[in-house]
C-alpha positions as semicolon CSV with decimal commas, in nm:
position;residue;x (nm);y (nm);z (nm)
1;L;-5,460;-3,718;-0,146
2;A;-5,164;-3,911;-0,020
3;V;-4,813;-3,812;-0,123
4;G;-4,735;-3,992;-0,447
5;V;-4,974;-4,160;-0,693
6;N;-5,345;-4,161;-0,606
7;N;-5,594;-4,373;-0,810
8;I;-5,951;-4,242;-0,811
9;T;-6,226;-4,476;-0,942
10;I;-6,568;-4,334;-1,023
11;T;-6,858;-4,587;-1,074
12;A;-7,199;-4,507;-1,222
13;T;-7,494;-4,758;-1,181
14;D;-7,841;-4,718;-1,338
15;L;-8,173;-4,863;-1,212
16;A;-8,134;-5,167;-1,434
17;G;-7,804;-5,252;-1,265
18;N;-7,579;-5,148;-1,552
19;V;-7,236;-5,025;-1,433
20;S;-6,965;-4,801;-1,586
21;N;-6,626;-4,723;-1,428
22;V;-6,380;-4,439;-1,493
23;V;-6,035;-4,428;-1,331
24;R;-5,824;-4,111;-1,284
25;T;-5,469;-4,110;-1,150
26;V;-5,350;-3,799;-0,963
27;T;-4,996;-3,755;-0,833
28;Y;-4,965;-3,542;-0,521
29;D;-4,612;-3,385;-0,514
30;N;-4,552;-3,144;-0,225
31;S;-4,168;-3,152;-0,208
32;N;-3,906;-2,943;-0,389
33;P;-3,668;-3,106;-0,633
34;S;-3,316;-3,186;-0,515
35;L;-3,068;-2,954;-0,693
36;A;-2,690;-2,919;-0,671
37;I;-2,421;-2,733;-0,869
38;T;-2,114;-2,952;-0,857
39;S;-1,889;-2,713;-1,054
40;P;-1,774;-2,440;-1,017
41;N;-1,729;-2,395;-0,645
42;Q;-1,854;-2,081;-0,477
43;D;-1,648;-1,758;-0,522
44;I;-1,378;-1,915;-0,738
45;T;-1,145;-1,685;-0,933
46;T;-1,079;-1,778;-1,294
47;A;-0,850;-1,630;-1,557
48;V;-1,055;-1,787;-1,842
49;N;-1,373;-1,619;-1,961
50;I;-1,549;-1,943;-2,063
51;I;-1,686;-2,158;-1,782
52;T;-1,893;-2,480;-1,780
53;V;-2,152;-2,518;-1,507
54;L;-2,216;-2,880;-1,399
55;G;-2,494;-2,999;-1,171
56;S;-2,739;-3,270;-1,075
57;V;-3,115;-3,270;-1,013
58;S;-3,367;-3,529;-0,898
59;D;-3,734;-3,555;-0,803
60;T;-3,888;-3,883;-0,688
61;L;-4,241;-3,806;-0,807
62;T;-4,256;-3,584;-1,118
63;P;-4,035;-3,479;-1,411
64;T;-3,808;-3,179;-1,360
65;T;-3,672;-2,901;-1,583
66;I;-3,372;-2,669;-1,531
67;S;-3,347;-2,295;-1,605
68;M;-3,026;-2,097;-1,559
69;L;-2,991;-1,717;-1,532
70;F;-2,660;-1,545;-1,613
71;N;-2,583;-1,187;-1,715
72;G;-2,950;-1,114;-1,778
73;Q;-2,993;-1,413;-2,011
74;S;-3,187;-1,734;-1,946
75;Y;-3,061;-2,081;-2,045
76;A;-3,237;-2,422;-2,041
77;P;-2,976;-2,701;-2,013
78;V;-3,083;-3,056;-2,097
79;I;-3,109;-3,307;-1,810
80;T;-2,956;-3,646;-1,890
81;D;-2,973;-3,920;-1,625
82;G;-3,016;-3,656;-1,357
83;A;-2,717;-3,446;-1,468
84;F;-2,695;-3,121;-1,664
85;S;-2,425;-2,888;-1,799
86;Q;-2,421;-2,539;-1,948
87;Q;-2,130;-2,344;-2,102
88;L;-2,126;-1,969;-2,028
89;T;-1,913;-1,682;-2,161
90;I;-1,813;-1,414;-1,907
91;P;-1,818;-1,074;-2,084
92;A;-1,584;-0,872;-1,860
93;E;-1,378;-0,878;-1,543
94;G;-1,571;-0,876;-1,217
95;T;-1,794;-1,094;-0,998
96;W;-2,074;-1,274;-1,181
97;A;-2,372;-1,460;-1,035
98;I;-2,500;-1,786;-1,186
99;T;-2,844;-1,899;-1,065
100;A;-2,986;-2,244;-1,150
101;T;-3,352;-2,324;-1,076
102;A;-3,510;-2,673;-1,087
103;T;-3,891;-2,691;-1,126
104;D;-4,097;-3,009;-1,111
105;A;-4,432;-3,081;-1,278
106;A;-4,621;-2,972;-0,968
107;G;-4,453;-2,628;-0,973
108;N;-4,222;-2,693;-0,678
109;S;-3,880;-2,538;-0,729
110;S;-3,529;-2,519;-0,583
111;S;-3,257;-2,264;-0,666
112;V;-2,878;-2,256;-0,623
113;T;-2,650;-1,957;-0,691
114;R;-2,276;-1,956;-0,758
115;N;-2,059;-1,643;-0,774
116;V;-1,764;-1,657;-1,014
117;I;-1,485;-1,396;-1,017
118;Y;-1,325;-1,336;-1,356
119;A;-0,985;-1,164;-1,346
120;I;-0,752;-1,133;-1,646
121;P;-0,397;-1,258;-1,578
122;V;-0,147;-0,980;-1,499
123;N;0,225;-1,042;-1,530
124;G;0,467;-0,903;-1,274
125;V;0,674;-0,603;-1,387
126;C;1,006;-0,488;-1,240
127;G;1,018;-0,141;-1,086
128;A;1,266;0,145;-1,102
129;S;1,521;-0,033;-0,878
130;N;1,570;-0,313;-1,132
131;G;1,919;-0,284;-1,281
132;G;2,017;-0,013;-1,032
133;V;2,333;0,007;-0,826
134;F;2,298;0,061;-0,451
135;I;2,496;0,075;-0,131
136;A;2,219;-0,092;0,072
137;A;1,944;-0,330;-0,033
138;P;1,677;-0,136;-0,227
139;L;1,353;-0,087;-0,036
140;A;1,148;0,102;-0,294
141;G;1,079;0,072;-0,665
142;L;1,104;-0,307;-0,656
143;C;0,793;-0,376;-0,866
144;S;0,571;-0,154;-1,074
145;T;0,321;-0,441;-1,106
146;G;0,292;-0,737;-0,873
147;V;0,413;-0,809;-0,521
148;A;0,787;-0,827;-0,455
149;T;0,958;-1,105;-0,264
150;G;1,195;-0,999;0,013
151;V;1,531;-0,833;-0,055
152;A;1,804;-0,911;0,197
153;G;2,174;-0,983;0,230
154;S;2,481;-0,791;0,119
155;G;2,412;-0,792;-0,257
156;P;2,394;-0,827;-0,545
157;W;2,022;-0,845;-0,478
158;S;1,747;-1,023;-0,665
159;W;1,372;-1,040;-0,616
160;S;1,064;-1,139;-0,809
161;C;0,741;-0,957;-0,887
162;G;0,463;-1,211;-0,853
163;G;0,202;-1,204;-1,129
164;S;-0,164;-1,199;-1,034
165;N;-0,463;-1,399;-1,157
166;G;-0,236;-1,662;-1,303
167;G;0,007;-1,413;-1,465
168;A;0,378;-1,486;-1,487
169;A;0,629;-1,360;-1,229
170;M;0,916;-1,133;-1,335
171;S;1,270;-1,176;-1,201
172;C;1,441;-0,849;-1,104
173;S;1,787;-0,767;-0,971
174;S;2,026;-0,491;-0,872
175;S;2,395;-0,476;-0,790
176;V;2,622;-0,334;-0,522
177;L;2,762;0,017;-0,554
178;P;3,143;0,021;-0,540
179;A;3,273;0,213;-0,240
180;T;3,498;0,417;-0,471
181;D;3,214;0,595;-0,655
182;T;3,311;0,962;-0,631
183;N;3,184;1,080;-0,969
184;A;2,874;1,296;-0,962
185;P;2,588;1,250;-1,210
186;V;2,550;1,489;-1,502
187;V;2,222;1,661;-1,587
188;T;2,233;1,626;-1,964
189;I;1,918;1,813;-2,062
190;L;1,651;2,039;-1,913
191;T;1,375;2,183;-2,130
192;I;1,084;2,401;-2,015
193;P;0,865;2,653;-2,201
194;A;1,012;3,000;-2,249
195;A;0,686;3,149;-2,119
196;F;0,388;3,001;-1,940
197;A;0,061;3,143;-1,810
198;T;0,041;2,957;-1,476
199;L;0,276;2,904;-1,183
200;A;0,282;2,527;-1,251
201;V;0,523;2,501;-1,545
202;P;0,564;2,166;-1,728
203;V;0,911;2,016;-1,751
204;T;0,928;1,896;-2,110
205;V;1,259;1,707;-2,085
206;Y;1,474;1,640;-1,777
207;G;1,753;1,385;-1,818
208;A;2,064;1,285;-1,625
209;T;2,330;1,015;-1,645
210;D;2,556;0,841;-1,395
211;A;2,790;0,546;-1,432
212;F;2,612;0,363;-1,149
213;G;2,262;0,497;-1,194
214;V;2,077;0,816;-1,102
215;A;1,908;0,787;-0,761
216;G;1,731;1,123;-0,737
217;Y;1,613;1,435;-0,919
218;L;1,552;1,783;-0,779
219;L;1,428;2,113;-0,922
220;S;1,483;2,441;-0,740
221;E;1,463;2,817;-0,788
222;S;1,789;2,847;-0,592
223;A;2,131;2,829;-0,750
224;A;2,271;2,699;-0,420
225;P;2,333;2,321;-0,445
226;P;2,091;2,111;-0,236
227;S;2,194;1,864;0,032
228;V;2,166;1,486;-0,010
229;T;1,884;1,482;0,247
230;D;1,687;1,770;0,095
231;S;1,313;1,694;0,102
232;G;1,275;1,795;-0,264
233;W;1,449;1,485;-0,408
234;S;1,234;1,238;-0,603
235;E;1,316;0,899;-0,758
236;A;1,184;1,003;-1,099
237;A;1,224;1,327;-1,290
238;P;0,928;1,551;-1,194
239;P;0,689;1,637;-1,481
240;E;0,633;1,997;-1,363
241;Y;0,757;2,261;-1,121
242;L;0,540;2,498;-0,915
243;F;0,694;2,845;-0,897
244;S;0,622;3,068;-0,599
245;T;0,569;3,395;-0,786
246;W;0,526;3,528;-1,141
247;G;0,773;3,711;-1,357
248;N;1,110;3,619;-1,505
249;K;1,231;3,300;-1,338
250;T;1,523;3,059;-1,356
251;I;1,491;2,694;-1,261
252;Y;1,790;2,479;-1,159
253;A;1,799;2,102;-1,209
254;Y;2,014;1,862;-1,005
255;A;2,073;1,486;-0,991
256;K;2,226;1,261;-0,727
257;D;2,351;0,903;-0,718
258;A;2,325;0,637;-0,447
259;A;2,669;0,730;-0,313
260;G;2,550;1,081;-0,235
261;N;2,730;1,262;-0,519
262;I;2,533;1,563;-0,644
263;S;2,558;1,700;-0,996
264;A;2,627;2,055;-1,100
265;A;2,317;2,258;-1,178
266;R;2,165;2,287;-1,520
267;S;1,937;2,589;-1,560
268;A;1,655;2,710;-1,783
269;A;1,465;3,038;-1,793
270;V;1,091;3,100;-1,812
271;Y;0,860;3,398;-1,788
272;I;0,556;3,331;-1,565
273;G;0,268;3,548;-1,679
274;N;0,037;3,636;-1,964
275;A;0,319;3,793;-2,168
276;P;0,666;3,934;-2,087
277;E;0,540;4,289;-2,147
278;V;0,266;4,262;-1,883
279;D;0,477;4,313;-1,573
280;G;0,326;4,607;-1,383
281;V;0,633;4,823;-1,445
282;I;0,493;5,152;-1,576
283;V;0,780;5,388;-1,483
284;P;1,110;5,267;-1,637
285;G;1,405;5,252;-1,400
286;A;1,665;5,523;-1,457
287;F;1,974;5,387;-1,631
288;D;1,860;5,031;-1,561
289;A;2,029;4,774;-1,781
290;P;1,820;4,575;-1,820
291;A;1,516;4,768;-1,701
292;K;1,367;4,674;-1,366
293;V;1,118;4,382;-1,368
294;E;0,954;4,436;-1,029
295;P;0,705;4,727;-0,984
296;Q;0,775;4,995;-0,725
297;L;0,560;5,255;-0,548
298;A;0,599;5,500;-0,835
299;D;0,435;5,245;-1,065
300;A;0,136;5,209;-0,831
301;L;0,095;5,590;-0,805
302;K;0,121;5,628;-1,182
303;S;-0,140;5,355;-1,229
304;L;-0,376;5,529;-0,982
305;K;-0,355;5,855;-1,178
306;F;-0,441;5,669;-1,496
307;A;-0,734;5,488;-1,328
308;M;-0,873;5,820;-1,195
309;K;-0,835;5,979;-1,539
310;L;-0,592;6,237;-1,402
311;E;-0,343;6,143;-1,669
312;I;-0,373;5,973;-2,006
313;P;-0,141;5,670;-2,047
314;T;0,060;5,601;-2,358
315;A;0,028;5,275;-2,549
316;T;0,348;5,148;-2,384
317;E;0,222;5,242;-2,037
318;I;-0,107;5,063;-2,105
319;M;0,084;4,754;-2,223
320;H;0,296;4,747;-1,905
321;G;0,029;4,856;-1,657
322;K;-0,259;4,632;-1,767
323;V;-0,213;4,345;-1,517
324;A;-0,561;4,271;-1,373
325;P;-0,717;4,036;-1,304
326;L;-0,484;3,785;-1,136
327;V;-0,561;3,417;-1,206
328;N;-0,374;3,183;-0,974
329;G;-0,132;3,467;-0,905
330;V;-0,067;3,539;-1,275
331;P;-0,180;3,851;-1,464
332;Q;-0,449;3,759;-1,717
333;P;-0,576;4,094;-1,855
334;D;-0,831;4,122;-2,133
335;P;-0,621;4,178;-2,446
336;G;-0,893;4,404;-2,587
337;R;-0,892;4,646;-2,290
338;T;-0,754;4,988;-2,389
339;E;-0,738;5,167;-2,053
340;L;-0,609;5,112;-1,700
341;N;-0,841;5,072;-1,402
342;L;-0,830;5,041;-1,023
343;G;-0,792;4,664;-1,054
344;D;-0,453;4,719;-1,219
345;T;-0,355;4,964;-0,942
346;I;-0,449;4,715;-0,669
347;V;-0,252;4,433;-0,834
348;I;0,057;4,653;-0,872
349;L;0,031;4,790;-0,516
350;R;-0,004;4,442;-0,367
351;R;0,304;4,335;-0,559
352;V;0,496;4,638;-0,431
353;V;0,419;4,557;-0,065
354;G;0,485;4,185;-0,114
355;L;0,127;4,047;-0,099
């Protein structure tokens, strides 16, 4: 066969000279259809979840059909004057592949794939420095969402947080701190649990005020005021504090402003452990007021006698001496245990020697 239309004529003749003819037409098509997606372009990003795919198809010899695969579903757009279109709904954010396939009557096919990126618009959001008062141009906390434009000059300062995927930009600003700011912030509230079972204690409420804005927060186990350059300062009030050891503890909260003024301390008390009674102190301190809270060698020796069944502890001694096991450095004894064992002795002795 030649490429294109082939006419085949078959003639039958009998002995009397009678003749019959039959004609068959066969089209030989050995080329793939021409296929193009004219919209969308490859790897475009769209903020709209409905997209229309446009394309064109042609075949010089035989009719052609179009099939389109998207998100596991097959579509069959209609071809009109060599052009086709198909509307698709993108179900979620991400990169989605659209594959169109043209097939002619001879079974030849061509395929084209387009990747479309769907991203929901995100507006810019000002960060913690918005509305603040500073000596120098703010370098941090400019935007919590979006990319900030530059901040320069002598102030007041303004910047914008560019939205993404077609989202709107937010305008942010801050002002200049007067050179005469000598008033320290005030820590207005500090709330923590009265007792907690782990060394990491949540800070329920931690608030401070300053006429020109609070620039830093710091929690400490020391009553000595921190320095402006102390490494413990953070821009936001910390949600928890990690104590170094268990027992009765006091936490001190401070605040500073951009001028370097540091507040007075505000304190709160907490007991770190399973319960205030479980402290490893078996032998009460003589004339202690209040009684001692740290175990001493006499407590470890008393605990050993109880563990070896050389002496029988009282209910109070069991309550104070039952401190094993330690979980993250905190006594977590079985509340149903009614005797002392070597585990309690080891915990108390390690505490006595500072381990």
